mmCIF file of C-alpha atoms in Angstrom:
data_model
loop_
_atom_site.group_PDB
_atom_site.id
_atom_site.type_symbol
_atom_site.label_atom_id
_atom_site.label_comp_id
_atom_site.label_asym_id
_atom_site.label_seq_id
_atom_site.Cartn_x
_atom_site.Cartn_y
_atom_site.Cartn_z
ATOM 1 C CA MET A 17 -21.522 36.228 29.758
ATOM 2 C CA GLU A 18 -19.067 39.115 29.906
ATOM 3 C CA LYS A 19 -16.863 37.030 32.197
ATOM 4 C CA GLU A 20 -16.965 34.127 29.803
ATOM 5 C CA ARG A 21 -15.163 36.045 27.077
ATOM 6 C CA ARG A 22 -11.778 37.630 27.811
ATOM 7 C CA ALA A 23 -8.746 38.565 25.755
ATOM 8 C CA VAL A 24 -5.487 37.242 27.112
ATOM 9 C CA HIS A 25 -2.922 38.432 24.616
ATOM 10 C CA ALA A 26 -2.892 40.474 21.425
ATOM 11 C CA LEU A 27 -0.606 39.904 18.471
ATOM 12 C CA GLY A 28 -0.477 42.898 16.143
ATOM 13 C CA SER A 29 -3.717 44.152 14.644
ATOM 14 C CA GLY A 30 -5.137 40.657 14.150
ATOM 15 C CA GLY A 31 -4.753 39.647 17.758
ATOM 16 C CA ALA A 32 -5.075 36.326 19.487
ATOM 17 C CA GLU A 33 -7.362 35.419 22.324
ATOM 18 C CA PHE A 34 -8.710 32.713 24.542
ATOM 19 C CA ILE A 35 -12.495 32.409 24.302
ATOM 20 C CA ARG A 36 -14.303 30.632 27.117
ATOM 21 C CA THR A 37 -17.430 29.154 25.632
ATOM 22 C CA GLY A 38 -18.976 27.474 28.651
ATOM 23 C CA CYS A 39 -18.732 24.038 30.217
ATOM 24 C CA GLY A 40 -17.057 21.221 28.405
ATOM 25 C CA PRO A 41 -17.762 17.521 28.460
ATOM 26 C CA LEU A 42 -16.329 17.163 31.979
ATOM 27 C CA GLY A 43 -19.021 19.241 33.631
ATOM 28 C CA ASP A 44 -17.603 22.205 35.540
ATOM 29 C CA MET A 45 -14.389 22.370 33.515
ATOM 30 C CA PRO A 46 -14.660 25.295 31.075
ATOM 31 C CA MET A 47 -13.938 24.573 27.430
ATOM 32 C CA THR A 48 -11.340 26.957 26.025
ATOM 33 C CA VAL A 49 -10.673 27.682 22.374
ATOM 34 C CA PHE A 50 -7.599 29.468 21.092
ATOM 35 C CA ARG A 51 -8.094 31.748 18.105
ATOM 36 C CA ALA A 52 -5.401 33.603 16.195
ATOM 37 C CA ASP A 53 -5.068 35.605 13.063
ATOM 38 C CA ALA A 54 -3.283 33.214 10.716
ATOM 39 C CA GLY A 55 -1.745 36.067 8.797
ATOM 40 C CA VAL A 56 -0.102 37.387 11.966
ATOM 41 C CA VAL A 57 1.036 34.046 13.347
ATOM 42 C CA TRP A 58 2.469 32.659 10.126
ATOM 43 C CA GLY A 59 3.502 35.959 8.561
ATOM 44 C CA ALA A 60 6.707 36.118 10.572
ATOM 45 C CA ALA A 61 7.665 32.594 9.519
ATOM 46 C CA ASP A 62 7.155 33.418 5.831
ATOM 47 C CA ALA A 63 8.781 36.846 5.963
ATOM 48 C CA GLY A 64 11.520 37.173 3.398
ATOM 49 C CA ARG A 65 10.386 34.225 1.287
ATOM 50 C CA PRO A 66 9.301 35.045 -2.293
ATOM 51 C CA ARG A 67 5.526 35.207 -2.639
ATOM 52 C CA ALA A 68 5.604 32.654 -5.463
ATOM 53 C CA TRP A 69 7.267 30.151 -3.122
ATOM 54 C CA ARG A 70 4.663 30.725 -0.432
ATOM 55 C CA VAL A 71 1.879 30.185 -2.966
ATOM 56 C CA ALA A 72 3.574 27.036 -4.260
ATOM 57 C CA ASP A 73 3.941 25.674 -0.724
ATOM 58 C CA ALA A 74 0.274 26.350 -0.001
ATOM 59 C CA MET A 75 -0.828 24.697 -3.236
ATOM 60 C CA ALA A 76 1.387 21.670 -2.615
ATOM 61 C CA SER A 77 -0.005 21.269 0.906
ATOM 62 C CA SER A 78 -3.570 21.503 -0.377
ATOM 63 C CA VAL A 79 -2.960 18.966 -3.127
ATOM 64 C CA ALA A 80 -1.270 16.587 -0.681
ATOM 65 C CA ALA A 81 -4.174 16.893 1.763
ATOM 66 C CA VAL A 82 -6.761 16.237 -0.942
ATOM 67 C CA ALA A 83 -4.767 13.267 -2.234
ATOM 68 C CA LEU A 84 -4.552 11.802 1.277
ATOM 69 C CA ILE A 85 -8.302 12.170 1.800
ATOM 70 C CA VAL A 86 -9.026 10.541 -1.556
ATOM 71 C CA MET A 87 -6.655 7.649 -0.834
ATOM 72 C CA VAL A 88 -8.143 6.955 2.581
ATOM 73 C CA ALA A 89 -11.721 7.281 1.321
ATOM 74 C CA ASN A 90 -11.152 4.904 -1.562
ATOM 75 C CA ALA A 91 -9.219 2.422 0.521
ATOM 76 C CA THR A 92 -12.048 2.210 3.060
ATOM 77 C CA ALA A 93 -15.087 2.609 0.824
ATOM 78 C CA ASP A 94 -14.011 0.366 -2.033
ATOM 79 C CA ASP A 95 -11.969 -2.271 -0.230
ATOM 80 C CA GLU A 96 -14.840 -4.661 0.360
ATOM 81 C CA ILE A 97 -14.884 -8.357 1.011
ATOM 82 C CA VAL A 98 -17.460 -10.603 -0.604
ATOM 83 C CA MET A 99 -19.016 -12.889 2.028
ATOM 84 C CA PRO A 100 -20.403 -16.365 1.371
ATOM 85 C CA ALA A 101 -24.085 -16.695 0.522
ATOM 86 C CA ASN A 102 -26.401 -16.438 3.518
ATOM 87 C CA PRO A 103 -29.171 -18.974 4.187
ATOM 88 C CA ALA A 104 -31.610 -16.981 2.040
ATOM 89 C CA GLY A 105 -29.358 -17.569 -0.961
ATOM 90 C CA THR A 106 -28.093 -14.000 -1.307
ATOM 91 C CA SER A 107 -24.581 -12.691 -0.904
ATOM 92 C CA ALA A 108 -23.385 -9.859 1.299
ATOM 93 C CA THR A 109 -20.416 -7.535 1.468
ATOM 94 C CA THR A 110 -18.760 -5.874 4.397
ATOM 95 C CA GLY A 111 -15.922 -3.430 4.827
ATOM 96 C CA GLY A 112 -12.649 -3.885 6.608
ATOM 97 C CA GLY A 113 -11.373 -6.976 4.809
ATOM 98 C CA ALA A 114 -9.474 -7.855 1.683
ATOM 99 C CA ALA A 115 -11.014 -6.956 -1.647
ATOM 100 C CA ASP A 116 -12.548 -9.512 -3.998
ATOM 101 C CA PRO A 117 -9.566 -10.563 -6.193
ATOM 102 C CA ALA A 118 -11.675 -10.121 -9.325
ATOM 103 C CA ARG A 119 -12.078 -6.410 -8.561
ATOM 104 C CA VAL A 120 -8.341 -5.715 -8.405
ATOM 105 C CA ALA A 121 -7.070 -8.136 -11.049
ATOM 106 C CA PRO A 122 -5.220 -6.613 -14.049
ATOM 107 C CA ARG A 123 -7.497 -5.973 -17.013
ATOM 108 C CA SER A 124 -8.074 -3.670 -19.951
ATOM 109 C CA GLU A 125 -7.995 -0.210 -18.345
ATOM 110 C CA TRP A 126 -6.651 3.331 -18.276
ATOM 111 C CA MET A 127 -4.685 4.776 -15.369
ATOM 112 C CA VAL A 128 -3.934 8.450 -14.697
ATOM 113 C CA ALA A 129 -1.174 8.903 -12.127
ATOM 114 C CA ALA A 130 1.160 11.378 -10.432
ATOM 115 C CA TYR A 131 4.411 10.730 -8.592
ATOM 116 C CA SER A 132 7.454 12.180 -6.889
ATOM 117 C CA GLY A 133 10.881 10.781 -6.216
ATOM 118 C CA SER A 134 14.619 11.318 -6.118
ATOM 119 C CA PRO A 135 17.259 11.148 -8.887
ATOM 120 C CA TYR A 136 20.986 10.577 -8.982
ATOM 121 C CA THR A 137 22.724 11.951 -12.085
ATOM 122 C CA TYR A 138 26.259 10.880 -12.979
ATOM 123 C CA PRO A 139 28.954 13.514 -13.552
ATOM 124 C CA SER A 140 29.368 14.392 -17.217
ATOM 125 C CA ASP A 141 31.445 16.536 -19.555
ATOM 126 C CA VAL A 142 29.934 19.736 -20.969
ATOM 127 C CA LYS A 143 31.222 20.958 -24.336
ATOM 128 C CA PHE A 144 30.891 24.602 -25.464
ATOM 129 C CA THR A 145 31.347 25.745 -29.048
ATOM 130 C CA LYS A 146 31.035 29.170 -30.665
ATOM 131 C CA ALA A 147 32.509 29.891 -34.074
ATOM 132 C CA GLY A 148 35.752 31.851 -33.789
ATOM 133 C CA GLU A 149 35.624 32.112 -29.966
ATOM 134 C CA HIS A 150 34.918 28.955 -27.958
ATOM 135 C CA ASP A 151 35.737 25.308 -28.325
ATOM 136 C CA PHE A 152 36.275 23.947 -24.843
ATOM 137 C CA THR A 153 35.096 21.115 -22.596
ATOM 138 C CA VAL A 154 34.373 21.226 -18.879
ATOM 139 C CA LYS A 155 35.308 17.807 -17.497
ATOM 140 C CA ASP A 156 33.299 15.698 -15.044
ATOM 141 C CA VAL A 157 30.762 18.259 -13.875
ATOM 142 C CA LYS A 158 28.879 16.983 -10.824
ATOM 143 C CA TRP A 159 25.106 17.454 -10.866
ATOM 144 C CA GLU A 160 22.715 17.912 -7.961
ATOM 145 C CA GLY A 161 19.036 16.982 -8.153
ATOM 146 C CA LYS A 162 17.698 18.649 -4.961
ATOM 147 C CA PRO A 163 14.359 16.839 -5.467
ATOM 148 C CA PHE A 164 12.584 18.241 -2.405
ATOM 149 C CA ILE A 165 13.508 21.903 -2.900
ATOM 150 C CA ASN A 166 11.143 24.018 -4.988
ATOM 151 C CA PRO A 167 10.622 23.248 -7.808
ATOM 152 C CA ILE A 168 10.391 19.655 -6.590
ATOM 153 C CA TYR A 169 10.873 16.440 -8.544
ATOM 154 C CA TYR A 170 7.499 15.293 -9.904
ATOM 155 C CA GLY A 171 5.881 13.457 -12.775
ATOM 156 C CA VAL A 172 2.531 12.715 -14.375
ATOM 157 C CA ARG A 173 1.550 9.877 -16.680
ATOM 158 C CA VAL A 174 -1.292 8.250 -18.571
ATOM 159 C CA MET A 175 -1.195 4.452 -18.939
ATOM 160 C CA ARG A 176 -3.290 2.162 -21.124
ATOM 161 C CA TRP A 177 -3.372 -1.576 -20.486
ATOM 162 C CA PHE A 178 -4.741 -3.774 -23.272
ATOM 163 C CA GLY A 179 -6.734 -7.028 -23.299
ATOM 164 C CA SER A 180 -6.065 -9.000 -20.142
ATOM 165 C CA GLY A 181 -3.761 -6.267 -18.812
ATOM 166 C CA ARG A 182 -0.491 -7.986 -19.679
ATOM 167 C CA THR A 183 0.779 -5.404 -22.182
ATOM 168 C CA GLY A 184 0.318 -1.658 -22.254
ATOM 169 C CA SER A 185 1.623 1.762 -23.233
ATOM 170 C CA MET A 186 2.377 4.929 -21.275
ATOM 171 C CA LEU A 187 2.875 8.633 -21.938
ATOM 172 C CA ASP A 188 5.186 9.835 -19.161
ATOM 173 C CA PHE A 189 6.328 13.359 -18.238
ATOM 174 C CA THR A 190 9.102 13.784 -15.655
ATOM 175 C CA HIS A 191 10.294 17.061 -14.145
ATOM 176 C CA SER A 192 13.741 16.587 -12.623
ATOM 177 C CA LYS A 193 16.675 18.960 -12.086
ATOM 178 C CA ALA A 194 20.396 19.054 -12.812
ATOM 179 C CA LEU A 195 22.377 21.807 -11.080
ATOM 180 C CA SER A 196 26.140 22.132 -11.246
ATOM 181 C CA LYS A 197 28.045 22.630 -8.004
ATOM 182 C CA ARG A 198 29.494 26.134 -8.246
ATOM 183 C CA THR A 199 32.174 25.318 -5.670
ATOM 184 C CA GLN A 200 33.450 22.314 -7.618
ATOM 185 C CA GLN A 201 36.910 22.622 -9.115
ATOM 186 C CA VAL A 202 36.937 21.149 -12.616
ATOM 187 C CA LYS A 203 39.377 20.660 -15.465
ATOM 188 C CA PHE A 204 39.084 22.478 -18.792
ATOM 189 C CA GLU A 205 40.295 21.482 -22.237
ATOM 190 C CA GLY A 206 40.338 23.598 -25.414
ATOM 191 C CA THR A 207 40.081 27.312 -26.149
ATOM 192 C CA MET A 208 37.938 29.949 -24.459
ATOM 193 C CA ASP A 209 37.529 33.451 -25.940
ATOM 194 C CA GLY A 210 40.204 32.550 -28.484
ATOM 195 C CA LYS A 211 42.767 31.700 -25.798
ATOM 196 C CA PRO A 212 43.712 28.448 -24.072
ATOM 197 C CA ALA A 213 41.187 27.572 -21.389
ATOM 198 C CA PRO A 214 42.476 27.395 -17.796
ATOM 199 C CA GLU A 215 43.627 23.938 -16.790
ATOM 200 C CA GLN A 216 41.485 24.078 -13.646
ATOM 201 C CA ALA A 217 38.987 26.506 -12.156
ATOM 202 C CA LEU A 218 35.944 26.674 -9.918
ATOM 203 C CA ILE A 219 32.699 26.443 -11.873
ATOM 204 C CA GLY A 220 31.501 29.587 -10.091
ATOM 205 C CA ASN A 221 34.521 31.526 -11.400
ATOM 206 C CA ILE A 222 33.661 30.769 -15.037
ATOM 207 C CA PHE A 223 29.860 30.496 -15.027
ATOM 208 C CA ASN A 224 27.102 32.513 -13.422
ATOM 209 C CA LYS A 225 24.704 29.684 -14.295
ATOM 210 C CA LEU A 226 25.132 26.117 -15.501
ATOM 211 C CA GLU A 227 21.988 24.106 -14.827
ATOM 212 C CA ALA A 228 18.515 22.953 -15.789
ATOM 213 C CA SER A 229 16.733 23.821 -12.552
ATOM 214 C CA HIS A 230 13.237 24.565 -13.823
ATOM 215 C CA GLY A 231 13.419 21.406 -15.393
ATOM 216 C CA HIS A 232 15.488 18.621 -16.707
ATOM 217 C CA ASN A 233 12.137 17.712 -18.279
ATOM 218 C CA MET A 234 11.542 14.472 -20.178
ATOM 219 C CA LEU A 235 8.510 13.421 -22.236
ATOM 220 C CA THR A 236 8.507 9.766 -23.299
ATOM 221 C CA LEU A 237 6.244 7.195 -24.938
ATOM 222 C CA ASN A 238 6.751 3.756 -23.375
ATOM 223 C CA GLY A 239 5.817 0.142 -23.910
ATOM 224 C CA LEU A 240 4.862 -1.863 -20.799
ATOM 225 C CA LEU A 241 4.859 -5.555 -19.917
ATOM 226 C CA ARG A 242 3.213 -6.887 -16.763
ATOM 227 C CA LEU A 243 5.048 -9.778 -15.089
ATOM 228 C CA PRO A 244 3.415 -12.634 -13.131
ATOM 229 C CA SER A 245 1.821 -11.245 -9.961
ATOM 230 C CA PHE A 246 3.244 -11.937 -6.499
ATOM 231 C CA THR A 247 -0.271 -11.828 -5.009
ATOM 232 C CA PHE A 248 -3.588 -10.678 -6.423
ATOM 233 C CA ARG A 249 -2.728 -7.167 -5.185
ATOM 234 C CA LEU A 250 1.004 -6.935 -6.007
ATOM 235 C CA SER A 251 1.730 -6.712 -9.712
ATOM 236 C CA PRO A 252 5.287 -6.130 -11.043
ATOM 237 C CA TYR A 253 5.925 -4.623 -14.473
ATOM 238 C CA VAL A 254 8.748 -3.461 -16.742
ATOM 239 C CA GLY A 255 8.898 -0.924 -19.533
ATOM 240 C CA ILE A 256 11.075 0.849 -22.049
ATOM 241 C CA GLY A 257 10.524 4.104 -23.880
ATOM 242 C CA ALA A 258 11.920 7.042 -25.819
ATOM 243 C CA GLY A 259 11.051 10.671 -26.339
ATOM 244 C CA VAL A 260 12.417 14.203 -26.123
ATOM 245 C CA SER A 261 14.055 16.334 -23.453
ATOM 246 C CA LEU A 262 12.417 19.723 -22.878
ATOM 247 C CA PRO A 263 14.711 21.441 -20.369
ATOM 248 C CA HIS A 264 14.560 24.939 -19.018
ATOM 249 C CA SER A 265 18.165 25.694 -19.955
ATOM 250 C CA GLU A 266 19.960 28.126 -17.652
ATOM 251 C CA VAL A 267 23.486 28.817 -18.881
ATOM 252 C CA HIS A 268 25.536 31.990 -18.481
ATOM 253 C CA LEU A 269 29.248 32.248 -19.135
ATOM 254 C CA GLN A 270 30.656 35.236 -17.287
ATOM 255 C CA THR A 271 32.130 36.541 -20.549
ATOM 256 C CA ASP A 272 28.715 36.517 -22.284
ATOM 257 C CA ALA A 273 26.597 39.669 -22.219
ATOM 258 C CA SER A 274 23.436 37.881 -21.074
ATOM 259 C CA ARG A 275 22.174 34.494 -19.966
ATOM 260 C CA THR A 276 20.237 31.788 -21.785
ATOM 261 C CA TYR A 277 17.148 31.231 -19.655
ATOM 262 C CA GLU A 278 14.355 29.499 -21.570
ATOM 263 C CA TYR A 279 12.604 26.241 -22.425
ATOM 264 C CA GLN A 280 14.154 24.288 -25.273
ATOM 265 C CA MET A 281 13.937 20.996 -27.089
ATOM 266 C CA ALA A 282 17.462 19.766 -26.440
ATOM 267 C CA GLY A 283 17.525 16.245 -27.870
ATOM 268 C CA PRO A 284 16.410 12.625 -27.502
ATOM 269 C CA VAL A 285 15.847 10.786 -24.237
ATOM 270 C CA GLY A 286 15.374 7.114 -23.420
ATOM 271 C CA GLN A 287 14.295 5.336 -20.264
ATOM 272 C CA ALA A 288 13.869 1.856 -18.817
ATOM 273 C CA ILE A 289 11.621 1.133 -15.832
ATOM 274 C CA VAL A 290 10.994 -1.641 -13.317
ATOM 275 C CA GLY A 291 7.994 -1.164 -11.053
ATOM 276 C CA LEU A 292 5.672 -2.735 -8.511
ATOM 277 C CA GLU A 293 1.973 -1.846 -8.389
ATOM 278 C CA PHE A 294 -0.225 -2.305 -5.307
ATOM 279 C CA ARG A 295 -3.813 -2.505 -6.546
ATOM 280 C CA LEU A 296 -6.962 -1.338 -4.757
ATOM 281 C CA PRO A 297 -10.375 -1.664 -6.413
ATOM 282 C CA ARG A 298 -10.163 1.730 -8.126
ATOM 283 C CA MET A 299 -6.692 3.042 -7.338
ATOM 284 C CA SER A 300 -3.084 1.896 -7.347
ATOM 285 C CA TYR A 301 0.048 2.803 -5.441
ATOM 286 C CA PHE A 302 3.309 2.169 -7.271
ATOM 287 C CA LEU A 303 7.026 2.118 -6.525
ATOM 288 C CA GLU A 304 9.390 2.303 -9.468
ATOM 289 C CA TYR A 305 13.017 2.435 -10.535
ATOM 290 C CA LYS A 306 13.812 4.432 -13.676
ATOM 291 C CA PHE A 307 17.021 4.628 -15.678
ATOM 292 C CA THR A 308 17.121 7.652 -17.975
ATOM 293 C CA LEU A 309 19.589 8.766 -20.626
ATOM 294 C CA ALA A 310 19.264 12.245 -22.182
ATOM 295 C CA ASP A 311 21.523 13.813 -24.812
ATOM 296 C CA TYR A 312 21.484 17.619 -24.688
ATOM 297 C CA ARG A 313 22.428 20.098 -27.402
ATOM 298 C CA MET A 314 21.338 23.496 -26.103
ATOM 299 C CA PRO A 315 21.351 26.635 -28.277
ATOM 300 C CA LEU A 316 22.812 29.486 -26.224
ATOM 301 C CA THR A 317 20.542 32.297 -27.357
ATOM 302 C CA GLY A 318 21.381 34.789 -24.610
ATOM 303 C CA ARG A 319 17.667 35.283 -24.161
ATOM 304 C CA ASP A 320 15.170 35.151 -21.286
ATOM 305 C CA GLY A 321 12.249 33.077 -22.486
ATOM 306 C CA ASP A 322 8.575 32.992 -21.666
ATOM 307 C CA ILE A 323 6.454 29.829 -21.470
ATOM 308 C CA LEU A 324 7.143 26.399 -22.905
ATOM 309 C CA PHE A 325 5.089 26.649 -26.088
ATOM 310 C CA THR A 326 6.247 30.122 -27.139
ATOM 311 C CA ASP A 327 9.890 29.258 -26.394
ATOM 312 C CA LEU A 328 9.687 26.074 -28.477
ATOM 313 C CA TRP A 329 7.988 27.925 -31.336
ATOM 314 C CA GLN A 330 10.734 30.561 -31.373
ATOM 315 C CA GLN A 331 13.393 27.847 -31.331
ATOM 316 C CA PHE A 332 11.683 26.074 -34.241
ATOM 317 C CA THR A 333 11.375 29.228 -36.360
ATOM 318 C CA GLU A 334 15.045 30.092 -35.807
ATOM 319 C CA TRP A 335 16.082 26.570 -36.763
ATOM 320 C CA TRP A 336 13.819 26.651 -39.834
ATOM 321 C CA ASN A 337 15.349 29.951 -40.973
ATOM 322 C CA GLY A 338 18.912 28.782 -40.335
ATOM 323 C CA VAL A 339 19.609 31.269 -37.543
ATOM 324 C CA GLU A 340 22.615 30.296 -35.421
ATOM 325 C CA PRO A 341 22.361 30.936 -31.654
ATOM 326 C CA ARG A 342 24.170 34.110 -30.638
ATOM 327 C CA ASP A 343 26.391 32.530 -27.971
ATOM 328 C CA GLY A 344 26.975 29.139 -29.570
ATOM 329 C CA TRP A 345 26.057 25.686 -28.259
ATOM 330 C CA ALA A 346 26.383 23.621 -25.081
ATOM 331 C CA GLU A 347 26.302 19.820 -25.198
ATOM 332 C CA THR A 348 26.198 17.166 -22.490
ATOM 333 C CA ARG A 349 24.602 13.861 -21.542
ATOM 334 C CA TYR A 350 22.565 13.290 -18.381
ATOM 335 C CA THR A 351 22.570 9.684 -17.171
ATOM 336 C CA SER A 352 20.354 9.150 -14.131
ATOM 337 C CA HIS A 353 18.989 6.599 -11.692
ATOM 338 C CA GLU A 354 15.604 7.594 -10.277
ATOM 339 C CA ILE A 355 13.426 6.103 -7.539
ATOM 340 C CA ILE A 356 9.797 7.207 -7.612
ATOM 341 C CA GLY A 357 6.547 6.505 -5.784
ATOM 342 C CA GLY A 358 3.064 7.566 -6.764
ATOM 343 C CA LEU A 359 -0.680 7.129 -6.884
ATOM 344 C CA GLY A 360 -2.942 6.390 -9.846
ATOM 345 C CA VAL A 361 -6.673 6.269 -10.530
ATOM 346 C CA ARG A 362 -7.775 3.377 -12.773
ATOM 347 C CA LEU A 363 -10.599 3.585 -15.316
ATOM 348 C CA PRO A 364 -11.741 0.190 -16.687
ATOM 349 C CA THR A 365 -12.578 0.144 -20.402
ATOM 350 C CA GLY A 366 -15.256 -2.542 -20.047
ATOM 351 C CA PRO A 367 -17.551 -4.238 -17.515
#
């Protein structure tokens, strides 16, 4: 047995080795297994990346793997076909065919879903005001979404279809991003620090930060209408809704002592949606187009925040007490097209 086990190469303290475990399925051919210390092999690839990013990547991979397993399991286990009655007068079911239309037809039900996607946000003006110091506008700022760079574009929702499933409602949360291009040359109008603003400048020469990168977040309540189905599986729908924007505002003029870096309630948001649902017996895939419009009025507090709820509470108490933000206000409007795809689990409300 000593000859059956031999180390071929070592990698650091963890090491890696070939282990000969005996004969494989082809008789005399030995079966060889490669073993390596994952920390050694992958450590070099992750070196230099922030630990939080590595944890986020690992969590995202795990969630994606679990979601894939669940989708495959449900598609195979639940997607049954009802066969005609056999000679004994009973019916039978078998896998591998199309589902009974009655099992996937729209009905009164709940659906909990998650999705990802990609946005395009139009350029917009950003206006800055601060009593006695600033009153200027940055013209046509271009915004980047970077949907697949951490933190990624994602959303979660809860839907409720009523009666026969023709009308419904939805609570929808979307985490997007809007990052200015620091290398973009833009025009300025107005006064900055009590003096005329430059006619043109690079964004990166005026701002250290101008973005909502830990979220251009939107929470909306929507009404839904299901359109006539293409097939018993394919069900189109439309919707319209309104709510509030809850961005993580990240703004820092180079002339300000500190940055604004916190969650805020910045204003109203509206959205319109057109979607297509592919229905399995218990789950649904969906592809959707969203148009969103969000008006922002961000208080520039010059403060690093904490978590969403404590930041919003502090913002509310300052508003209630009439406290003006230290560094003034920033205002803009984000107008976006978004394409999303996701997966939902349906929960019927009746038999």
